[in-house]
Short mmCIF file of C-alpha atoms and ligand atoms in Angstrom, two decimals:
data_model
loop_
_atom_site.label_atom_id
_atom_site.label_comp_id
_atom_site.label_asym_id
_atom_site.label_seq_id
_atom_site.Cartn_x
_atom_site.Cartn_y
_atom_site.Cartn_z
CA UNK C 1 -1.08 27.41 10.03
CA UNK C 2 1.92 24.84 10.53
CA UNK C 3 1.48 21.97 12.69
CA UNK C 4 3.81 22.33 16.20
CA UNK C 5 2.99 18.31 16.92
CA UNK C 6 2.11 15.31 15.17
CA UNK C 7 0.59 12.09 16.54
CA UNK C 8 1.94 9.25 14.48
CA UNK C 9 -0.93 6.43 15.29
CA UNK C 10 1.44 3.51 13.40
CA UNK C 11 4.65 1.29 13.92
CA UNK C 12 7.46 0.18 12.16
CA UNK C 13 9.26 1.23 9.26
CA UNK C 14 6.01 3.47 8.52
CA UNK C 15 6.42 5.32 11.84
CA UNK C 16 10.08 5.73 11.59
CA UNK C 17 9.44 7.35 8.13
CA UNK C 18 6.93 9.74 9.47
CA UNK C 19 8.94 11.03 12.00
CA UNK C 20 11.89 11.90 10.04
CA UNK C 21 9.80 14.06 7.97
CA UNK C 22 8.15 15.87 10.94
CA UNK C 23 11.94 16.15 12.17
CA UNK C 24 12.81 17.92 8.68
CA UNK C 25 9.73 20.10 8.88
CA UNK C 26 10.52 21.12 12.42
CA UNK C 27 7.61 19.52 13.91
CA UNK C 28 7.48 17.74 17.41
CA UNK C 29 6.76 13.70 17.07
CA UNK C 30 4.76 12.06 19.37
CA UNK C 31 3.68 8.78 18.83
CA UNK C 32 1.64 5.80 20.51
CA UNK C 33 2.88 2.55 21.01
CA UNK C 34 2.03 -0.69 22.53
CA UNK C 35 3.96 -3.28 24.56
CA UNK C 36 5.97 -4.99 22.14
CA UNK C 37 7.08 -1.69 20.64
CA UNK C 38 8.09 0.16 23.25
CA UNK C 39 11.99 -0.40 22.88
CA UNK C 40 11.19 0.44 18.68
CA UNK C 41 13.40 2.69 16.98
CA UNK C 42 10.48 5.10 16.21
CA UNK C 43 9.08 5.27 20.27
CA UNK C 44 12.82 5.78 21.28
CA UNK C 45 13.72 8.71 18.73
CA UNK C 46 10.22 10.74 19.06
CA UNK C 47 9.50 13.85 20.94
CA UNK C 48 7.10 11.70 23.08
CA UNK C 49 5.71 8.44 23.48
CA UNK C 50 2.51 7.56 24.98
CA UNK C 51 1.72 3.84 25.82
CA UNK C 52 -1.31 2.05 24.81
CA UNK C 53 -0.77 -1.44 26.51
CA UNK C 54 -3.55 -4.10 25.75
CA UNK C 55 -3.43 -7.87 26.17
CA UNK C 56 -4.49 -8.36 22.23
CA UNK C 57 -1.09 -5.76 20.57
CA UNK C 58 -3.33 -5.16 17.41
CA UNK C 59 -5.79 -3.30 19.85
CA UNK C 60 -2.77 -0.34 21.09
CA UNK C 61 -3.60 0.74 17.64
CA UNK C 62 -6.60 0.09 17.01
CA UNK C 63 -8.78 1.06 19.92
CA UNK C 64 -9.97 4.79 18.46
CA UNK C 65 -10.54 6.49 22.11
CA UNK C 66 -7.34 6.09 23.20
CA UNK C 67 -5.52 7.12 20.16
CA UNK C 68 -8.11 10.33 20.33
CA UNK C 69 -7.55 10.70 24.14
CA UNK C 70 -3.52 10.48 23.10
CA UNK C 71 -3.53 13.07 20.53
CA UNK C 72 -5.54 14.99 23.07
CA UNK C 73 -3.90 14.72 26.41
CA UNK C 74 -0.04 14.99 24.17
CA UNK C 75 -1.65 18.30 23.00
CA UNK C 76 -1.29 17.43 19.12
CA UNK C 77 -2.45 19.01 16.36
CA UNK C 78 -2.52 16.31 13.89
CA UNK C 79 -2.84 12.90 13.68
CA UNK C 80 -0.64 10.40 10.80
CA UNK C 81 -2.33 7.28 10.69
CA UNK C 82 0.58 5.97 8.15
CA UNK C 83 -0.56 3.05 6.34
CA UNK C 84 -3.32 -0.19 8.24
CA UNK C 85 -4.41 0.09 11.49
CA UNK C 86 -6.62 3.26 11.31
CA UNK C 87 -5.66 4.46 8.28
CA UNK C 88 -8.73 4.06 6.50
CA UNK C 89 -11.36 4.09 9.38
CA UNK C 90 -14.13 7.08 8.71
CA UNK C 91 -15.38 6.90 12.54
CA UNK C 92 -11.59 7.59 13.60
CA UNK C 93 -10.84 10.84 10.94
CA UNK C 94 -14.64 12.21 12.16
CA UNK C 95 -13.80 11.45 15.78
CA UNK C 96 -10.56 13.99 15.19
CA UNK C 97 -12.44 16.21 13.15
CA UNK C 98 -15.02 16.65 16.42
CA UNK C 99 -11.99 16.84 18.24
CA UNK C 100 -10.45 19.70 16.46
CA UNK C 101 -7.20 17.73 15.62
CA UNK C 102 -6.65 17.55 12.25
CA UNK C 103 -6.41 13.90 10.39
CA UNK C 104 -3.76 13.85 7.72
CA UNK C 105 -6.08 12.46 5.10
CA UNK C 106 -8.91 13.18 3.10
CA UNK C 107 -12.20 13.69 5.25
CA UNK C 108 -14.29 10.90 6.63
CA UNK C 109 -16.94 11.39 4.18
CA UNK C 110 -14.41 10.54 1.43
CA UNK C 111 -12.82 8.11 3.21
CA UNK C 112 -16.17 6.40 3.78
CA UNK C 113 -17.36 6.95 -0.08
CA UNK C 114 -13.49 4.95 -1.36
CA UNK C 115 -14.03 2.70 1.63
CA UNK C 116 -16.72 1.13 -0.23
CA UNK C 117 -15.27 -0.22 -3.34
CA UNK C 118 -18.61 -0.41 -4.97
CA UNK C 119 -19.65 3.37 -4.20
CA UNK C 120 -15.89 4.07 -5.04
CA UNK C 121 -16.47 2.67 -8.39
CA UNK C 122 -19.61 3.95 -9.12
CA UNK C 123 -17.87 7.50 -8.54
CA UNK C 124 -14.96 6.85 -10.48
CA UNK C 125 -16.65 5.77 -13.67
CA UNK C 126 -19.02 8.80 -13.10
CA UNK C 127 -15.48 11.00 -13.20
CA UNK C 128 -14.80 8.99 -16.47
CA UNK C 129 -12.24 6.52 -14.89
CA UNK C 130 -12.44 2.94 -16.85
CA UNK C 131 -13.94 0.09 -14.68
CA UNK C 132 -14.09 -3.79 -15.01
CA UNK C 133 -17.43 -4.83 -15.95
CA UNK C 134 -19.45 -6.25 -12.34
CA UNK C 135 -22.53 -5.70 -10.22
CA UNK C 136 -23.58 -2.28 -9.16
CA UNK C 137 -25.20 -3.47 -5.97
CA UNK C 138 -24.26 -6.13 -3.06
CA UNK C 139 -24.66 -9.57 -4.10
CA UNK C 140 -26.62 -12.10 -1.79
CA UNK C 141 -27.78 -14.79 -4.21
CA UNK C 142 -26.03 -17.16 -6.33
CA UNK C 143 -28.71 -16.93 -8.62
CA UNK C 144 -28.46 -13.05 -9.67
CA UNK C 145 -24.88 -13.98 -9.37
CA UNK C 146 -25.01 -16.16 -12.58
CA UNK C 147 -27.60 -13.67 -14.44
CA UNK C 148 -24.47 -11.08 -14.01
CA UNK C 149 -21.92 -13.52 -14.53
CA UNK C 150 -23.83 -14.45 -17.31
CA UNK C 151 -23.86 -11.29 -19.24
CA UNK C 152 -20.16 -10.12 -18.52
CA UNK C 153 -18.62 -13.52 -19.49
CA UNK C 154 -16.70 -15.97 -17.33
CA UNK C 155 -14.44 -16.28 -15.43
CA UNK C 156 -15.57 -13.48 -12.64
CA UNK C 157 -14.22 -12.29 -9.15
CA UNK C 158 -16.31 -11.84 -6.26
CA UNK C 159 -14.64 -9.34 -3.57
CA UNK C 160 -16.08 -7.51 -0.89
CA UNK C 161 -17.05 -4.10 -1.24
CA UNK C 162 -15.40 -3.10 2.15
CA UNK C 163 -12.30 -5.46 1.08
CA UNK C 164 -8.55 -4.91 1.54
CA UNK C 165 -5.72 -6.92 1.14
CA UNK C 166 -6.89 -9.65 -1.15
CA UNK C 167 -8.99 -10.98 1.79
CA UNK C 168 -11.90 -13.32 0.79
CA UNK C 169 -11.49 -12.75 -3.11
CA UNK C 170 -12.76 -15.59 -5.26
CA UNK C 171 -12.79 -16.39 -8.69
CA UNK C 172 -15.46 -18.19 -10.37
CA UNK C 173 -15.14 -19.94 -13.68
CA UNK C 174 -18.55 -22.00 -13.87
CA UNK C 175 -22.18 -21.23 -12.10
CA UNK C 176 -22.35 -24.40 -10.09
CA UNK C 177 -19.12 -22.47 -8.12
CA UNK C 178 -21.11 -19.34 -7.24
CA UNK C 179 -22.99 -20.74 -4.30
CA UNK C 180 -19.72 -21.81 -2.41
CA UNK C 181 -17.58 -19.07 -3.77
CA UNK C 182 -20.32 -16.61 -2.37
CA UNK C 183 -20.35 -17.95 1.18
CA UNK C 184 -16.87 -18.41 1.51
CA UNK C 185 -16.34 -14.37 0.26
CA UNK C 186 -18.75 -13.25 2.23
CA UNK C 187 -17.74 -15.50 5.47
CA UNK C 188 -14.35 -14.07 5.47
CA UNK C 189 -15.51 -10.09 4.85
CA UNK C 190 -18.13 -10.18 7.55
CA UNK C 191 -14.81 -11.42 10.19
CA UNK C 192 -12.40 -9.03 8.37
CA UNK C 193 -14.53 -6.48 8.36
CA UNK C 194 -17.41 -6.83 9.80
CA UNK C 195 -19.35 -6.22 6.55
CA UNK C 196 -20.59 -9.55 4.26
CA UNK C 197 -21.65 -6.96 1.01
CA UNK C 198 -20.01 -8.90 -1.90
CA UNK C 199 -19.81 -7.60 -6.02
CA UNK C 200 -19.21 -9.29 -8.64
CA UNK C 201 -16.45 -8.26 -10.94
CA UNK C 202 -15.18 -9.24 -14.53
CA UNK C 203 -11.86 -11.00 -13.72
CA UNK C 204 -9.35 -9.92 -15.68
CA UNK C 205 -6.96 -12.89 -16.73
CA UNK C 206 -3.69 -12.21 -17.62
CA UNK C 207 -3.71 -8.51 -16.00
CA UNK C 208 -0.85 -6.28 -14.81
CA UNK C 209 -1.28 -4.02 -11.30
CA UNK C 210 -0.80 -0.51 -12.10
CA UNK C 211 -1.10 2.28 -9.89
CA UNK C 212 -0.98 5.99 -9.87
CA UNK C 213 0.06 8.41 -7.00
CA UNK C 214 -2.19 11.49 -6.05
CA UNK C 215 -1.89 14.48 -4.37
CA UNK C 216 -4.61 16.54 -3.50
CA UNK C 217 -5.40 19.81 -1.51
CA UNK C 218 -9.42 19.40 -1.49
CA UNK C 219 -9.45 21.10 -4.99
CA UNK C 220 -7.03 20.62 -7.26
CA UNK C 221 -4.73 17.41 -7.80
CA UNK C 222 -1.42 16.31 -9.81
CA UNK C 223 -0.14 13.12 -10.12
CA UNK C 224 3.49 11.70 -9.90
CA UNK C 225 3.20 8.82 -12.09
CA UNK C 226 2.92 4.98 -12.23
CA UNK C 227 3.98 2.02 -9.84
CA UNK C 228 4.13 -1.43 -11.17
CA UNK C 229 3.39 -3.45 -9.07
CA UNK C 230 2.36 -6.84 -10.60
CA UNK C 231 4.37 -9.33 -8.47
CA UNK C 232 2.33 -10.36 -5.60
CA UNK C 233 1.87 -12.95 -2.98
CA UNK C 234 -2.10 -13.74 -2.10
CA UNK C 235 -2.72 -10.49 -3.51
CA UNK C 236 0.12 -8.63 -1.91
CA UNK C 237 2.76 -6.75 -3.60
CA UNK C 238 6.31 -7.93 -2.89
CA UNK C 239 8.49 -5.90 -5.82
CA UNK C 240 6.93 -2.33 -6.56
CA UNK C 241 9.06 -0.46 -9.75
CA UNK C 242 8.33 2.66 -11.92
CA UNK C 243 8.13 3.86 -14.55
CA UNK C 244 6.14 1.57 -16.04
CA UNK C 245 4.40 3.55 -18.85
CA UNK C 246 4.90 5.48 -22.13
CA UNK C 247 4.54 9.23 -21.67
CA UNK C 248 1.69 9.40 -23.17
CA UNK C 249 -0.13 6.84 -21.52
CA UNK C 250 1.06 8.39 -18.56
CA UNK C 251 -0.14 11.50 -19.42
CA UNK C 252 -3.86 10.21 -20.58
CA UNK C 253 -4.24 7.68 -17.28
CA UNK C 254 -2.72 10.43 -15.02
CA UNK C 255 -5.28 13.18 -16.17
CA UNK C 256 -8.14 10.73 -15.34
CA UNK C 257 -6.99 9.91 -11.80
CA UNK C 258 -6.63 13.72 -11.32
CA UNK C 259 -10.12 13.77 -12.39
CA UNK C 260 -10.92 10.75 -10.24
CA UNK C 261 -9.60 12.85 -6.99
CA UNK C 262 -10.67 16.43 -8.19
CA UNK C 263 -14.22 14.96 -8.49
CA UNK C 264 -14.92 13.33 -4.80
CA UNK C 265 -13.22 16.80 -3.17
CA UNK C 266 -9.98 14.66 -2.52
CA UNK C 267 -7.33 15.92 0.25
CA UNK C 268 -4.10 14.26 0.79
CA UNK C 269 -1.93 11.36 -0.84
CA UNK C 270 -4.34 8.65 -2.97
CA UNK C 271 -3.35 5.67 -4.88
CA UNK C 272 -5.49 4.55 -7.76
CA UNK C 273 -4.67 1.23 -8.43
CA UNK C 274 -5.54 -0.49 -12.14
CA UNK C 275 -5.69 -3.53 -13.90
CA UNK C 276 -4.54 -3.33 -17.19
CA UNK C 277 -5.08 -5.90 -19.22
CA UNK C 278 -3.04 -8.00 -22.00
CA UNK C 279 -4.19 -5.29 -24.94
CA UNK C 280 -3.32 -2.51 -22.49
CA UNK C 281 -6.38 -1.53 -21.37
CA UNK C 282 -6.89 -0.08 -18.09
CA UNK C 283 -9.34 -1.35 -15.48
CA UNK C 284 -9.64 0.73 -12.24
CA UNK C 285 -10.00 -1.34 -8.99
CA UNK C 286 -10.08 1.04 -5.92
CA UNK C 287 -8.37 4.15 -4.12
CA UNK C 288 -6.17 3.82 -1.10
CA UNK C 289 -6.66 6.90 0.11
CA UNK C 290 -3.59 7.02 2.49
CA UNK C 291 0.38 6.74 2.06
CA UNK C 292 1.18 3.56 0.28
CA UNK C 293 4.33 1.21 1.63
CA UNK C 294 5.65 1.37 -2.07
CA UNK C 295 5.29 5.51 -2.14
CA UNK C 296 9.31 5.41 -1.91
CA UNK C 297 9.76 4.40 -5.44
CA UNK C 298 7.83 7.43 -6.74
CA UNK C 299 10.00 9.47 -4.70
CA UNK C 300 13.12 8.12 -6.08
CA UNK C 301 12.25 8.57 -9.68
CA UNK C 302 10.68 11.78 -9.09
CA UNK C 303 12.76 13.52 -6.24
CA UNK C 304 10.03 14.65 -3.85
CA UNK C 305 9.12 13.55 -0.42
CA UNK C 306 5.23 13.00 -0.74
CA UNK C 307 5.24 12.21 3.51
CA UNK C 308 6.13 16.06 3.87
CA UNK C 309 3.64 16.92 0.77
CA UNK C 310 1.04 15.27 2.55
CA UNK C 311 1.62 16.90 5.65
CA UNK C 312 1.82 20.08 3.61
CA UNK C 313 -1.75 19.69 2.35
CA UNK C 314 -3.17 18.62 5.52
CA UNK C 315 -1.86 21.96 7.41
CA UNK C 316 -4.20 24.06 4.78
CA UNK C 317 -1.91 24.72 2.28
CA UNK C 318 -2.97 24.47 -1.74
CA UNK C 319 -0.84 22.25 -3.80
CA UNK C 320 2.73 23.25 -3.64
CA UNK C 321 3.34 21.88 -7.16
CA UNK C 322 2.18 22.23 -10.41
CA UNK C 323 1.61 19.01 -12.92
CA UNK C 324 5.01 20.55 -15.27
CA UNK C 325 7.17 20.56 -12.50
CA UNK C 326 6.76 16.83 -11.85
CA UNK C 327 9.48 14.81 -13.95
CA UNK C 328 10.39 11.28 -13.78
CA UNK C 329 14.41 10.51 -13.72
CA UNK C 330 15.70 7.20 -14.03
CA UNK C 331 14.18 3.40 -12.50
CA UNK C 332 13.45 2.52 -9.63
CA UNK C 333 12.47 -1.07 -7.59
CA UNK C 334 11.34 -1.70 -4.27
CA UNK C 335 11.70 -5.33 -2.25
CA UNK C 336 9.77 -6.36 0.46
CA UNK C 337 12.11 -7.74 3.01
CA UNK C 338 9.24 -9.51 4.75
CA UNK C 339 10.45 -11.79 7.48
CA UNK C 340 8.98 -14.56 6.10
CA UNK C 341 9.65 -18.43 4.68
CA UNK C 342 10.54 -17.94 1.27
CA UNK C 343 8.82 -21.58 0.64
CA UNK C 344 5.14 -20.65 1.86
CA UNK C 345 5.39 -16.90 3.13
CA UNK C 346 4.73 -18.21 6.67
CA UNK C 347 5.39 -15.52 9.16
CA UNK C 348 8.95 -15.76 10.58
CA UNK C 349 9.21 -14.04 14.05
CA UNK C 350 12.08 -13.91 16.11
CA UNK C 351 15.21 -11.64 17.65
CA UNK C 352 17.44 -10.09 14.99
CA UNK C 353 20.92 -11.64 15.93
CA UNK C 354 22.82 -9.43 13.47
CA UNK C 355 21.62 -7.61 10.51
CA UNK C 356 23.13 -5.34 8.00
CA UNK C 357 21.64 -2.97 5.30
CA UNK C 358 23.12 -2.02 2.37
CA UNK C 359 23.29 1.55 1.81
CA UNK C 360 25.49 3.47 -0.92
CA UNK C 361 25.09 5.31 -4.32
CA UNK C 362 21.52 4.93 -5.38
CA UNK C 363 20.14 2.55 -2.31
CA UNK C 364 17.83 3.25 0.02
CA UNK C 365 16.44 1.12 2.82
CA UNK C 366 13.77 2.04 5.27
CA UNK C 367 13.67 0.27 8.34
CA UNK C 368 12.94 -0.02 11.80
CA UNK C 369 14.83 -3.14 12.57
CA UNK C 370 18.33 -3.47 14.09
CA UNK C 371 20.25 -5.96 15.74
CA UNK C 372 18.59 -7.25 18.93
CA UNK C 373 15.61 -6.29 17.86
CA UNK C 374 12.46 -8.90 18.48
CA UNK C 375 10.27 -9.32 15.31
CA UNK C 376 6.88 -9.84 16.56
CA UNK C 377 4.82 -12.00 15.19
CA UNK C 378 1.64 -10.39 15.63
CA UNK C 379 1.69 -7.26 13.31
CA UNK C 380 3.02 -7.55 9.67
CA UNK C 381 6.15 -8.79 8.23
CA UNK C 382 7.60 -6.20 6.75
CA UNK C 383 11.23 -5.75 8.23
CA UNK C 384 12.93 -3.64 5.30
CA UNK C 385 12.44 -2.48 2.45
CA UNK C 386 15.05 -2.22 -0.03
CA UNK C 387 15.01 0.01 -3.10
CA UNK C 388 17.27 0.71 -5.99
CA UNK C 389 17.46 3.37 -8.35
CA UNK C 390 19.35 3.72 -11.81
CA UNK C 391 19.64 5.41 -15.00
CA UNK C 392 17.36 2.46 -16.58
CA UNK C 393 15.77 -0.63 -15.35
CA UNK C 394 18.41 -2.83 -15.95
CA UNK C 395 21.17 -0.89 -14.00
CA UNK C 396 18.57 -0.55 -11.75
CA UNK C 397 18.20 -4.65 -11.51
CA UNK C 398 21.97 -4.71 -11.15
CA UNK C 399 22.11 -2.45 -8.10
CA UNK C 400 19.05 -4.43 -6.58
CA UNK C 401 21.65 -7.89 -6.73
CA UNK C 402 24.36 -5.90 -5.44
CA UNK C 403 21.71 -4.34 -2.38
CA UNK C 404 20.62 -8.00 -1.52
CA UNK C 405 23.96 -9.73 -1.96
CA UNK C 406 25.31 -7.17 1.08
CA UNK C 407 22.49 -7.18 3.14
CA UNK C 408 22.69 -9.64 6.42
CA UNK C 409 19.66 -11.03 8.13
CA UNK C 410 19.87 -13.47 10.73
CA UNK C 411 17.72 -14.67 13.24
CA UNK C 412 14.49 -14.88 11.29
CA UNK C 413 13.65 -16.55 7.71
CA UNK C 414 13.39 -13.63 5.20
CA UNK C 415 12.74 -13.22 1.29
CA UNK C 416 16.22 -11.80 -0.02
CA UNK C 417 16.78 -15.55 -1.19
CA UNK C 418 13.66 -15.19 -3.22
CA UNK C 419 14.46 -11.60 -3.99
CA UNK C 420 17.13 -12.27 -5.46
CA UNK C 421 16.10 -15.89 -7.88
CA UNK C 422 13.41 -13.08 -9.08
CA UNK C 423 16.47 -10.23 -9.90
CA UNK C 424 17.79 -13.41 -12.43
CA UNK C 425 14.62 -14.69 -13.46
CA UNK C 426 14.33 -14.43 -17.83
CA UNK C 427 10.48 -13.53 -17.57
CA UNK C 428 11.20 -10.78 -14.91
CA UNK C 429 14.32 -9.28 -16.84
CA UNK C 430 12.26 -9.16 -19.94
CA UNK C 431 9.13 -7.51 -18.46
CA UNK C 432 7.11 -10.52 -19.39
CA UNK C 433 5.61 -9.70 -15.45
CA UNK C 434 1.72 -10.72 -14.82
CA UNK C 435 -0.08 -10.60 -10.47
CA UNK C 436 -0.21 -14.56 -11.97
CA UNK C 437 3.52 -14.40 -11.65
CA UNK C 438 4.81 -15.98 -8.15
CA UNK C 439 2.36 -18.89 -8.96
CA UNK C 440 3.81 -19.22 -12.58
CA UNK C 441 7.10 -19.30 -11.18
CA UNK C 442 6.88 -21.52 -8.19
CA UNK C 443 10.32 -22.79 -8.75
CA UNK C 444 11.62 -19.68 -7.43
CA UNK C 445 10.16 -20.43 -4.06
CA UNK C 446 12.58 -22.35 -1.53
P1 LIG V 1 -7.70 -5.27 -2.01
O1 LIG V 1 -8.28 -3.95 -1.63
O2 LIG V 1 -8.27 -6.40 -1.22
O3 LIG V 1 -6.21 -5.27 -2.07
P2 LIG V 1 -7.96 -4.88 -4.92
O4 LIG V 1 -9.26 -4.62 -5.58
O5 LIG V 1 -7.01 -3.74 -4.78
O6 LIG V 1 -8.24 -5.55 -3.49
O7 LIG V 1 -7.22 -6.05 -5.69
C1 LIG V 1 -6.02 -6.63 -5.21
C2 LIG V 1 -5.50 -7.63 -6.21
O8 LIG V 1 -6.50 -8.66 -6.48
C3 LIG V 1 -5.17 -7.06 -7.58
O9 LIG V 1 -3.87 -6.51 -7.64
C4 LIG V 1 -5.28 -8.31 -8.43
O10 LIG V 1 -4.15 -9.15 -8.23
C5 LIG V 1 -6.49 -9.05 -7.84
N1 LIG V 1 -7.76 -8.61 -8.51
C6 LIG V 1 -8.70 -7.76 -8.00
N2 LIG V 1 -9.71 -7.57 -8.89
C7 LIG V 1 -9.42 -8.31 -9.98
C8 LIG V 1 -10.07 -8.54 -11.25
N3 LIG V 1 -11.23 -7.95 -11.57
N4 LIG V 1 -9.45 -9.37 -12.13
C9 LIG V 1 -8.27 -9.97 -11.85
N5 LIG V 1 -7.63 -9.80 -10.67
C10 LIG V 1 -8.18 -9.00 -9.74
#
């Protein structure tokens, strides 16, 4: 049965995207929102809005009850986490599912089993998915830390197994390293997320980020292809582009991540993000098992909106799609227009005295921002993000320096300066693109 109203439990560009999809699927929006947001775009287009004010603003969307006492009270049938926040919390998709209201996602036990990046790669290689070499337990001791170490080679990574964005990752080159490296990783996982279990993981020098969008109904899954997504900042993507991959690479990856997803009962939209290393070989790293920011360049290469497909999925219905009928067309590239200093990424809040976004044959931009508005500097920094699609990657590239040349930010620092050094840069026009990139090529920065 189709949904009548959604919850959106997000903010931002995210929220804004959700709720033009429930608006083309003839669904009611409702939303939460917290004091800073409640003059947003996305609070003053939906259906309904429902306040969450808290003196911390991370806690409107992050306190569980409420959101659940929300969806309940606005009489919703589903709730879209979007991407952060709740996203990825099991106790929040079980507290819906005793609720009745449906979370659009895979269940909590799933969510809980890719949650843990150790359990998640345990299952993955048990579906036949290729994994780094590492510890198949939490690490507590420097010492077993250098036995593993030891036996998978040098250097090595040691990450959390609840981790997410980058946070506490070390890499450890020598064994007199381990005991500082150990404390430090497990310091900052136990405040991020309240859980110190550490692994230990071959680190892959010289790798690539690849990833590979899902869709699921619980039984079956199909995959739309590859992201690249290789140029990062602390571990955080800030240009996303596809295609990335020969055919038939694409074709032998994708059938394992369908695998991957068929095998843990997946529902929904999943990334499986890769390493893959200088002699091509892929290395699977975890599942995000929610909408990704950079799922907008897999729609523009491959013409479908995977918001409403996930929405689809979560209302009961089996794939819409079959594997043949998904065809890539053309490049694409995504931007991060993070309000940011382009010298050291510091967070750049502030009122938006004028801005303009480029728009025209082959742009996109999706946004929540608009002249006047305040960019708080509490939540993340994304304030745009800018993609460009052509026939090939270079026309692609050439519509990207057109984008950024038009677009107009002022009142905050932003990275179109950066942005667009990168859209010149000889290493980046050639390909020659490794995560080691922004620090390789710190004379962009400034
Ligand atoms: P998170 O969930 O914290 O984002 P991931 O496991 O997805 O962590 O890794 C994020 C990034 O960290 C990767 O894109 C890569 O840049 C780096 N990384 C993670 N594992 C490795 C590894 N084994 N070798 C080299 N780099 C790694």
């Amino acid at each position: 049965m189709g949904f009548n109203r959604v919850l959106i439990a997000n903010r931002g560009e995210i929220a804004l995207r959700i709720l033009r999809t429930l608006r083309d699927m003839e669904i009611e929006a409702a939303i939460i929102h917290g004091r800073e947001d409640r003059l947003s775009l996305p609070v003053r287009l939906a259906d309904v809005a429902y306040p969450i004010m808290r003196s911390n603003p991370l806690d409107s969307y992050l306190d569980i009850e409420a959101v659940v006492k929300a969806a309940k009270e606005l009489e919703c049938d589903a709730v879209h986490p979007g991407y952060g926040f709740l996203a990825e919390n099991a106790n929040f998709a079980r507290r819906l599912e005793e609720e009745g209201i449906t979370f659009i996602g895979p269940s909590s036990d799933v969510i809980t089993l890719l949650g843990d990046k150790i359990e998640a790669r345990a299952a993955m290689e048990a579906a036949g998915l290729p994994t780094a070499k590492g510890s198949s337990e939490p690490i507590s001791s420097a010492k077993v830390a250098t036995v593993i170490a030891e036996e998978i080679g040098y250097p090595v990574i040691i990450k959390a197994a609840a981790g997410g964005g980058g946070i506490g990752m070390q890499i450890v080159y020598e064994d007199h390293e381990f005991q500082g490296a150990l404390k430090l990783c497990q310091g900052r996982a136990k405040s991020a997320f309240g859980d110190d279990r550490v692994f230990v993981e071959k680190y892959i020098e010289g790798a690539q980020h690849v990833e590979f969008q899902v869709l699921a109904d619980g039984d079956k899954a199909i995959h739309f292809g590859e992201r690249f997504c290789s140029i990062q900042r602390r571990h955080q993507k800030l240009i996303e582009e596809g295609p990335w991959l020969t055919d038939e690479k694409r074709a032998e990856v994708g059938a394992l991540v369908c695998a991957g997803a068929e095998s843990v009962g997946y529902k929904g939209l999943a990334t499986f993000e890769f390493l893959r290393d200088k002699n091509g070989e892929f290395y699977f790293l975890e599942v995000n098992p929610r909408v990704q920011v950079e799922h907008t360049v897999t729609e523009l290469i491959t013409g479908y909106n995977l918001v409403e497909l996930g929405i689809r999925v979560a209302q009961g219905e089996s794939l819409p799609l079959r594997q043949d009928q998904v065809k890539i067309r053309g490049h694409a590239i995504q931007c991060r227009l993070n309000a940011e200093d382009t010298t050291n990424f510091a967070p750049s809040p502030g009122r938006l005295w004028e801005c303009h976004f480029p728009s025209g044959f082959g742009i996109r931009c999706d946004t929540h921002a608009h002249p006047g508005y305040e960019m708080p500097g509490c939540f993340d920094s994304l304030l745009a993000k800018l993609l460009a699609w052509g026939p090939n990657r270079e026309s692609a590239i050439k519509r990207m320096r057109t984008a950024l040349d038009e677009t107009i930010i002022t009142g905050v620092d932003h990275l179109i300066p950066l942005h667009r050094r990168i859209m010149d840069e000889s290493d980046f026009l050639r390909g020659d693109i490794t995560i080691a990139y922004i620090d390789e090529h710190q004379e962009l920065l400034g």
